[in-house]
Amino acid sequence: MTAPADPRSRWQLPAPGALPRTAELEPLVTRVLAPNPSGMTLDGTNTYLVGEPGSGQAVLVDPGPDDAAHLAAVEAALADRKARCTAVLVTHHHVDHAEAAQPWGARFGAPVMAAGADVAGPRGRVLAGGERLRLAGTVLEVVPTPGHCADHLSFRLDSGAVLVGDHVLGRGTSVVTHPEGDVVAYLESLRRVHQLGPSALYCGHGPELTEDPGAVLDYYLAHRAYREEQVLAAVADGASTVDELVAGIYAAVPREVWPAAAQSTRATLAKLTAEGRVVAEGDAVRPA
Ligand SMILES: [Zn+2]
């Protein structure tokens, strides 16, 4: 059992912490990095401004933390684009993406749009998969990508790039949260984005992936399969609790991310249990 190779290890990606605060990724898209770096958020949350140049409008995707310095950077980027914000889109409800959605939506007089009514708020709009949003002189297609969590959406741009939130990260792999996430849904969502043939993946955290997005999605699929094999092998070897599984499987990763690893492990066990490949007895598991 060998770990699949991450194709990005051969790419010239910026080092952790080296992402610029503001970057134009393509004429349609400016990225503004929020000042909230951590083990889970990598360089920080990526906030995206999307709009046809010259339209005078932009959509804000994942405003991120409600932070004064971040708001100032977003407003400066809007001014650079000579655009006003006409909608706030949110990929999922996690606080590092959604916190500023309602306050900034109110500030800009722009509706909040998300998969969940709790995120969209009373004046917002709940989005459905497959919708084509005509906003800011362009079209954003709503792509349902549940798995990381149940209400996760991605947005496909007219350029072929896909804003993927935490479905795919610029570095490393994402977490299938538990109990709100779902490994089977996550794998389907990876395949769904793959089938779009994205020209680029603009991630919720970390650098943009432009060189070979399909290879990254293949790696993500292989990585989940590998983790599943590791869990099955460890259970066969006598590991019976999530703590024992994490300590063995994630020995090489910083302990800061072990709580997230435990969630992914629980999500994997839920899939294996449903498939009858392991048996759960209270907090313990054993081979089927
Ligand atoms: Zn996030």
XYZ file of N, CA, C and O in Angstrom, residues 33-171:
556
model
N -6.858 37.677 -0.131
C -6.555 36.720 0.945
C -6.876 37.353 2.297
O -6.413 38.458 2.605
N -7.666 36.651 3.101
C -8.017 37.144 4.436
C -6.877 36.867 5.410
O -6.151 35.883 5.265
N -6.733 37.728 6.409
C -5.623 37.572 7.371
C -5.966 36.592 8.488
O -5.891 36.943 9.662
N -6.341 35.363 8.139
C -6.692 34.368 9.162
C -5.969 33.042 8.929
O -6.600 31.984 8.896
N -4.636 33.079 8.747
C -3.923 31.812 8.504
C -3.973 30.893 9.728
O -4.034 31.364 10.857
N -3.957 29.586 9.470
C -3.916 28.588 10.548
C -3.654 27.233 9.919
O -3.633 27.102 8.688
N -3.508 26.227 10.758
C -3.315 24.871 10.245
C -4.471 24.422 9.379
O -4.284 23.699 8.401
N -5.679 24.867 9.721
C -6.861 24.450 8.961
C -7.144 25.363 7.770
O -7.659 24.908 6.751
N -6.833 26.663 7.895
C -7.174 27.598 6.809
C -5.971 27.870 5.904
O -6.057 28.713 5.005
N -4.853 27.174 6.155
C -3.618 27.353 5.362
C -3.220 28.835 5.377
O -3.124 29.422 6.449
N -3.019 29.426 4.178
C -2.575 30.829 4.112
C -3.630 31.801 4.652
O -3.328 32.973 4.892
N -4.852 31.333 4.793
C -6.005 32.159 5.156
C -7.128 31.839 4.192
O -6.966 31.024 3.278
N -8.290 32.463 4.398
C -9.424 32.233 3.504
C -9.272 33.073 2.242
O -8.937 34.251 2.311
N -9.521 32.458 1.097
C -9.535 33.189 -0.167
C -10.930 33.736 -0.433
O -11.902 32.984 -0.503
N -10.999 35.053 -0.593
C -12.234 35.718 -1.009
C -12.062 36.076 -2.483
O -11.009 36.571 -2.884
N -13.090 35.797 -3.284
C -12.981 36.052 -4.725
C -13.974 37.130 -5.162
O -15.121 37.146 -4.703
N -13.503 38.009 -6.026
C -14.366 38.970 -6.707
C -14.485 38.497 -8.149
O -13.468 38.274 -8.812
N -15.716 38.326 -8.622
C -15.948 37.836 -9.986
C -16.825 38.833 -10.726
O -17.899 39.207 -10.225
N -16.388 39.279 -11.880
C -17.223 40.165 -12.682
C -16.580 40.434 -14.030
O -15.353 40.390 -14.168
N -17.430 40.645 -15.021
C -16.934 40.994 -16.344
C -16.282 42.380 -16.262
O -16.894 43.313 -15.755
N -15.035 42.513 -16.721
C -14.404 43.834 -16.694
C -15.264 44.845 -17.459
O -15.798 44.534 -18.526
N -15.419 46.018 -16.895
C -16.219 47.050 -17.543
C -17.692 47.008 -17.178
O -18.440 47.925 -17.508
N -18.116 45.934 -16.490
C -19.533 45.833 -16.113
C -19.864 46.762 -14.947
O -21.042 47.044 -14.689
N -18.839 47.203 -14.220
C -19.080 48.043 -13.048
C -19.634 47.268 -11.866
O -20.025 47.854 -10.863
N -19.646 45.931 -11.998
C -20.223 45.097 -10.944
C -19.299 43.924 -10.639
O -18.503 43.501 -11.494
N -19.440 43.416 -9.437
C -18.697 42.214 -9.057
C -19.504 41.427 -8.036
O -20.266 41.991 -7.248
N -19.319 40.128 -8.095
C -19.887 39.212 -7.109
C -18.779 38.866 -6.135
O -17.637 38.612 -6.543
N -19.105 38.851 -4.860
C -18.141 38.470 -3.839
C -18.419 37.012 -3.485
O -19.551 36.675 -3.131
N -17.418 36.153 -3.609
C -17.611 34.746 -3.251
C -16.773 34.436 -2.011
O -15.562 34.667 -2.006
N -17.427 33.926 -0.979
C -16.801 33.626 0.313
C -16.124 34.863 0.920
O -14.899 35.000 0.900
N -16.921 35.762 1.477
C -16.336 36.968 2.082
C -15.365 36.647 3.213
O -14.431 37.422 3.447
N -15.578 35.521 3.901
C -14.609 35.121 4.916
C -14.897 35.748 6.266
O -16.049 36.025 6.610
N -13.840 35.967 7.056
C -14.038 36.513 8.409
C -14.474 37.972 8.341
O -14.061 38.719 7.456
N -15.313 38.376 9.295
C -15.780 39.765 9.376
C -14.692 40.579 10.078
O -14.768 40.857 11.264
N -13.681 40.958 9.289
C -12.452 41.553 9.811
C -12.251 42.892 9.095
O -12.374 42.960 7.866
N -11.934 43.945 9.861
C -11.874 45.300 9.279
C -10.788 45.408 8.210
O -10.996 46.024 7.154
N -9.626 44.808 8.449
C -8.534 44.891 7.468
C -8.905 44.136 6.191
O -8.594 44.574 5.077
N -9.586 43.001 6.355
C -10.006 42.225 5.184
C -11.050 43.007 4.386
O -10.980 43.067 3.151
N -11.995 43.613 5.086
C -13.018 44.423 4.401
C -12.353 45.560 3.625
O -12.707 45.830 2.471
N -11.361 46.219 4.242
C -10.670 47.317 3.554
C -9.984 46.807 2.291
O -10.011 47.469 1.241
N -9.383 45.615 2.368
C -8.697 45.047 1.194
C -9.708 44.687 0.107
O -9.451 44.890 -1.094
N -10.867 44.163 0.511
C -11.912 43.821 -0.474
C -12.448 45.091 -1.125
O -12.635 45.147 -2.357
N -12.654 46.129 -0.333
C -13.184 47.384 -0.901
C -12.157 48.025 -1.841
O -12.525 48.605 -2.867
N -10.883 47.895 -1.504
C -9.836 48.422 -2.395
C -9.830 47.643 -3.718
O -9.667 48.231 -4.800
N -10.024 46.326 -3.634
C -10.043 45.505 -4.852
C -11.267 45.825 -5.702
O -11.188 45.851 -6.940
N -12.402 46.076 -5.044
C -13.602 46.502 -5.784
C -13.336 47.830 -6.487
O -13.686 48.005 -7.666
N -12.703 48.761 -5.783
C -12.407 50.071 -6.374
C -11.470 49.917 -7.570
O -11.652 50.572 -8.603
N -10.474 49.035 -7.433
C -9.547 48.774 -8.553
C -10.295 48.257 -9.781
O -9.904 48.538 -10.913
N -11.309 47.447 -9.531
C -12.101 46.900 -10.645
C -13.178 47.880 -11.090
O -13.936 47.571 -12.005
N -13.261 49.030 -10.407
C -14.320 50.023 -10.667
C -15.682 49.328 -10.608
O -16.554 49.522 -11.480
N -15.837 48.529 -9.590
C -17.039 47.707 -9.486
C -17.680 47.875 -8.123
O -16.998 48.093 -7.124
N -19.012 47.757 -8.114
C -19.704 47.647 -6.827
C -20.168 46.207 -6.663
O -20.425 45.502 -7.653
N -20.264 45.788 -5.407
C -20.654 44.402 -5.114
C -22.160 44.276 -5.250
O -22.912 44.989 -4.571
N -22.614 43.341 -6.101
C -24.051 43.188 -6.329
C -24.614 41.877 -5.780
O -25.826 41.682 -5.808
N -23.742 40.984 -5.310
C -24.219 39.754 -4.668
C -23.068 39.163 -3.866
O -21.902 39.335 -4.220
N -23.434 38.490 -2.782
C -22.450 37.779 -1.956
C -22.799 36.299 -2.023
O -23.879 35.890 -1.580
N -21.915 35.497 -2.615
C -22.133 34.051 -2.717
C -21.273 33.342 -1.669
O -20.156 33.795 -1.380
N -21.796 32.248 -1.130
C -21.066 31.523 -0.094
C -21.030 30.040 -0.466
O -22.066 29.449 -0.788
N -19.824 29.446 -0.422
C -19.698 28.032 -0.796
C -20.276 27.098 0.267
O -20.804 26.045 -0.066
N -20.114 27.476 1.551
C -20.643 26.636 2.627
C -20.647 27.429 3.922
O -20.064 28.500 4.000
N -21.310 26.872 4.944
C -21.633 27.666 6.132
C -20.480 27.854 7.111
O -20.618 28.605 8.072
N -19.350 27.181 6.914
C -18.273 27.286 7.911
C -17.856 28.744 8.107
O -17.778 29.526 7.156
N -17.546 29.065 9.360
C -17.390 30.456 9.766
C -16.265 31.158 9.015
O -16.347 32.369 8.755
N -15.212 30.419 8.620
C -14.089 31.074 7.930
C -14.468 31.502 6.504
O -13.719 32.229 5.858
N -15.641 31.069 6.023
C -16.129 31.482 4.699
C -17.336 32.414 4.797
O -17.492 33.318 3.982
N -18.190 32.140 5.787
C -19.527 32.749 5.801
C -19.697 33.885 6.805
O -20.690 34.616 6.727
N -18.758 34.054 7.729
C -19.018 34.991 8.833
C -19.422 36.383 8.341
O -20.349 37.001 8.847
N -18.698 36.914 7.345
C -18.939 38.286 6.903
C -20.094 38.393 5.908
O -20.442 39.510 5.491
N -20.713 37.277 5.530
C -21.692 37.310 4.434
C -22.841 38.271 4.731
O -23.138 39.164 3.926
N -23.488 38.091 5.875
C -24.661 38.939 6.138
C -24.271 40.379 6.455
O -24.872 41.308 5.893
N -23.269 40.621 7.327
C -22.920 42.032 7.562
C -22.436 42.755 6.304
O -22.805 43.912 6.078
N -21.634 42.091 5.493
C -21.141 42.770 4.293
C -22.234 42.866 3.224
O -22.311 43.848 2.485
N -23.084 41.858 3.140
C -24.221 41.941 2.222
C -25.074 43.161 2.553
O -25.479 43.924 1.664
N -25.314 43.387 3.856
C -26.089 44.554 4.282
C -25.339 45.840 3.947
O -25.916 46.815 3.457
N -24.036 45.836 4.180
C -23.223 47.026 3.912
C -23.250 47.397 2.421
O -23.356 48.571 2.056
N -23.169 46.360 1.554
C -23.141 46.610 0.108
C -24.547 46.691 -0.493
O -24.694 46.974 -1.684
N -25.561 46.397 0.303
C -26.907 46.335 -0.254
C -27.047 45.215 -1.263
O -27.770 45.328 -2.259
N -26.347 44.109 -0.992
C -26.305 42.986 -1.937
C -26.894 41.740 -1.275
O -26.621 41.470 -0.108
N -27.689 40.961 -2.020
C -28.257 39.742 -1.436
C -27.181 38.676 -1.214
O -26.226 38.579 -1.989
N -27.352 37.901 -0.146
C -26.476 36.762 0.129
C -27.114 35.524 -0.497
O -28.313 35.301 -0.354
N -26.307 34.739 -1.198
C -26.808 33.535 -1.869
C -25.979 32.337 -1.428
O -24.746 32.382 -1.490
N -26.665 31.280 -0.984
C -25.977 30.088 -0.477
C -26.945 28.917 -0.543
O -28.137 29.096 -0.806
N -26.434 27.710 -0.273
C -27.297 26.527 -0.310
C -28.224 26.469 0.895
O -29.282 25.852 0.844
N -27.806 27.087 2.003
C -28.588 27.005 3.236
C -29.276 28.323 3.553
O -28.694 29.404 3.404
N -30.539 28.220 4.021
C -31.296 29.424 4.371
C -30.651 30.151 5.549
O -30.751 31.371 5.662
N -29.973 29.390 6.428
C -29.319 30.016 7.582
C -28.204 30.949 7.127
O -27.983 32.009 7.706
N -27.487 30.567 6.082
C -26.395 31.407 5.567
C -26.962 32.548 4.721
O -26.528 33.698 4.832
N -27.949 32.256 3.880
C -28.514 33.280 2.987
C -29.225 34.373 3.777
O -29.211 35.538 3.384
N -29.828 34.002 4.898
C -30.493 34.996 5.733
C -31.848 35.402 5.172
O -32.244 34.980 4.070
N -32.568 36.231 5.925
C -33.959 36.545 5.566
C -34.099 37.283 4.234
O -35.111 37.145 3.548
N -33.087 38.079 3.839
C -33.191 38.809 2.567
C -32.374 38.148 1.467
O -32.173 38.726 0.400
N -31.885 36.955 1.758
C -31.010 36.284 0.805
C -31.757 35.339 -0.103
O -32.986 35.349 -0.180
N -30.987 34.514 -0.795
C -31.575 33.601 -1.769
C -30.917 32.238 -1.614
O -29.684 32.129 -1.578
N -31.750 31.209 -1.515
C -31.247 29.840 -1.412
C -31.028 29.297 -2.827
O -31.933 29.351 -3.660
N -29.819 28.820 -3.081
C -29.440 28.386 -4.423
C -29.694 26.891 -4.612
O -29.568 26.099 -3.667
N -30.002 26.511 -5.843
C -30.177 25.099 -6.193
C -29.122 24.709 -7.220
O -28.704 25.534 -8.044
N -28.714 23.450 -7.181
C -27.736 22.952 -8.131
C -28.220 23.134 -9.561
O -29.405 22.975 -9.849
N -27.304 23.501 -10.457
C -27.640 23.651 -11.861
C -28.111 25.049 -12.240
O -28.193 25.375 -13.431
N -28.427 25.880 -11.231
C -28.830 27.263 -11.550
C -27.700 27.989 -12.260
O -26.527 27.798 -11.932
N -28.082 28.833 -13.198
C -27.103 29.694 -13.866
C -27.399 31.125 -13.454
O -28.431 31.677 -13.815
N -26.499 31.683 -12.678
C -26.713 33.009 -12.101
C -26.128 34.060 -13.037
O -24.918 34.069 -13.286
N -26.999 34.909 -13.571
C -26.528 36.010 -14.419
C -26.257 37.200 -13.529
O -27.168 37.890 -13.099
N -24.988 37.409 -13.259
C -24.573 38.451 -12.319
C -23.296 39.103 -12.832
O -22.443 38.435 -13.429
N -23.160 40.404 -12.578
C -21.916 41.128 -12.866
C -21.433 40.899 -14.301
O -20.240 40.734 -14.551
N -22.372 40.876 -15.237
C -22.013 40.784 -16.653
C -21.535 39.423 -17.091
O -21.021 39.260 -18.198
N -21.700 38.418 -16.234
C -21.233 37.077 -16.592
C -22.213 36.053 -16.028
O -23.281 36.416 -15.515
N -21.876 34.783 -16.169
C -22.750 33.711 -15.674
C -21.952 32.812 -14.742
O -20.839 32.395 -15.069
N -22.520 32.540 -13.582
C -21.921 31.581 -12.652
C -22.894 30.414 -12.522
O -24.073 30.613 -12.211
N -22.387 29.206 -12.769
C -23.234 28.014 -12.654
C -23.046 27.400 -11.272
O -21.914 27.208 -10.807
N -24.172 27.099 -10.628
C -24.141 26.521 -9.287
C -23.912 25.012 -9.404
O -24.729 24.307 -10.010
N -22.820 24.530 -8.842
C -22.465 23.107 -8.906
C -22.513 22.542 -7.486
O -21.699 22.909 -6.643
N -23.472 21.662 -7.197
C -23.527 21.099 -5.848
C -22.317 20.194 -5.597
O -22.032 19.323 -6.421
N -21.622 20.429 -4.498
C -20.449 19.610 -4.171
C -20.470 19.221 -2.694
O -19.554 19.539 -1.945
N -21.524 18.518 -2.255
C -21.562 18.090 -0.861
C -20.452 17.083 -0.568
O -19.959 16.416 -1.487
N -20.082 16.964 0.680
C -19.053 16.002 1.086
C -18.224 16.580 2.218
O -18.227 16.056 3.324
N -17.516 17.668 1.939
C -16.807 18.392 3.020
C -17.824 18.736 4.104
O -17.574 18.558 5.292
N -18.970 19.231 3.667
C -20.145 19.374 4.518
C -21.354 19.319 3.596
O -21.208 19.344 2.374
N -22.546 19.229 4.182
C -23.728 18.915 3.375
C -24.146 20.067 2.470
O -24.720 19.840 1.399
N -23.874 21.320 2.876
C -24.399 22.462 2.103
C -23.354 23.063 1.170
O -23.456 24.230 0.801
N -22.368 22.267 0.774
C -21.262 22.837 -0.003
C -21.616 23.002 -1.483
O -22.125 22.083 -2.122
N -21.333 24.194 -2.014
C -21.520 24.494 -3.437
C -20.192 24.909 -4.044
O -19.334 25.473 -3.362
N -20.042 24.648 -5.345
C -18.974 25.252 -6.125
C -19.629 26.108 -7.200
O -20.825 25.989 -7.464
N -18.836 26.976 -7.804
C -19.365 27.879 -8.828
C -18.478 27.808 -10.061
O -17.276 28.085 -9.990
N -19.090 27.419 -11.192
C -18.343 27.343 -12.442
C -18.480 28.663 -13.185
O -19.593 29.160 -13.392
N -17.352 29.212 -13.595
C -17.340 30.495 -14.300
C -17.382 30.269 -15.805
O -17.057 29.189 -16.302
N -17.733 31.324 -16.520
C -17.764 31.287 -17.986
C -16.401 30.950 -18.580
O -16.315 30.413 -19.686
N -15.337 31.273 -17.875
C -13.982 31.006 -18.371
C -13.628 29.525 -18.292
O -12.613 29.102 -18.854
N -14.434 28.744 -17.570
C -14.113 27.336 -17.364
C -13.477 27.054 -16.014
O -13.351 25.904 -15.605
N -13.078 28.105 -15.307
C -12.534 27.922 -13.954
C -13.676 27.614 -12.988
O -14.821 27.995 -13.226
N -13.361 26.888 -11.929
C -14.364 26.552 -10.922
C -13.874 27.026 -9.558
O -12.743 26.722 -9.145
N -14.735 27.787 -8.877
C -14.475 28.183 -7.493
C -14.948 27.024 -6.624
O -16.141 26.726 -6.596
N -14.025 26.369 -5.929
C -14.357 25.101 -5.276
C -14.439 25.165 -3.753
O -14.673 24.139 -3.113
N -14.282 26.351 -3.156
C -14.385 26.423 -1.698
C -13.444 25.442 -1.032
O -12.276 25.328 -1.410
N -13.965 24.694 -0.063
C -13.136 23.704 0.642
C -13.286 22.304 0.066
O -12.822 21.332 0.670
N -13.927 22.190 -1.101
C -14.027 20.882 -1.757
C -12.631 20.409 -2.160
O -12.289 19.232 -2.009
N -11.817 21.327 -2.651
C -10.417 21.054 -3.003
C -9.596 22.222 -2.471
O -9.983 23.377 -2.653
N -8.487 21.923 -1.844
C -7.621 22.975 -1.306
C -6.376 23.122 -2.176
O -5.946 22.181 -2.842
N -5.789 24.325 -2.123
C -4.605 24.589 -2.931
C -3.395 23.781 -2.507
O -2.489 23.524 -3.305
N -3.365 23.400 -1.243
C -2.290 22.538 -0.733
C -2.935 21.402 0.063
O -3.935 21.611 0.742
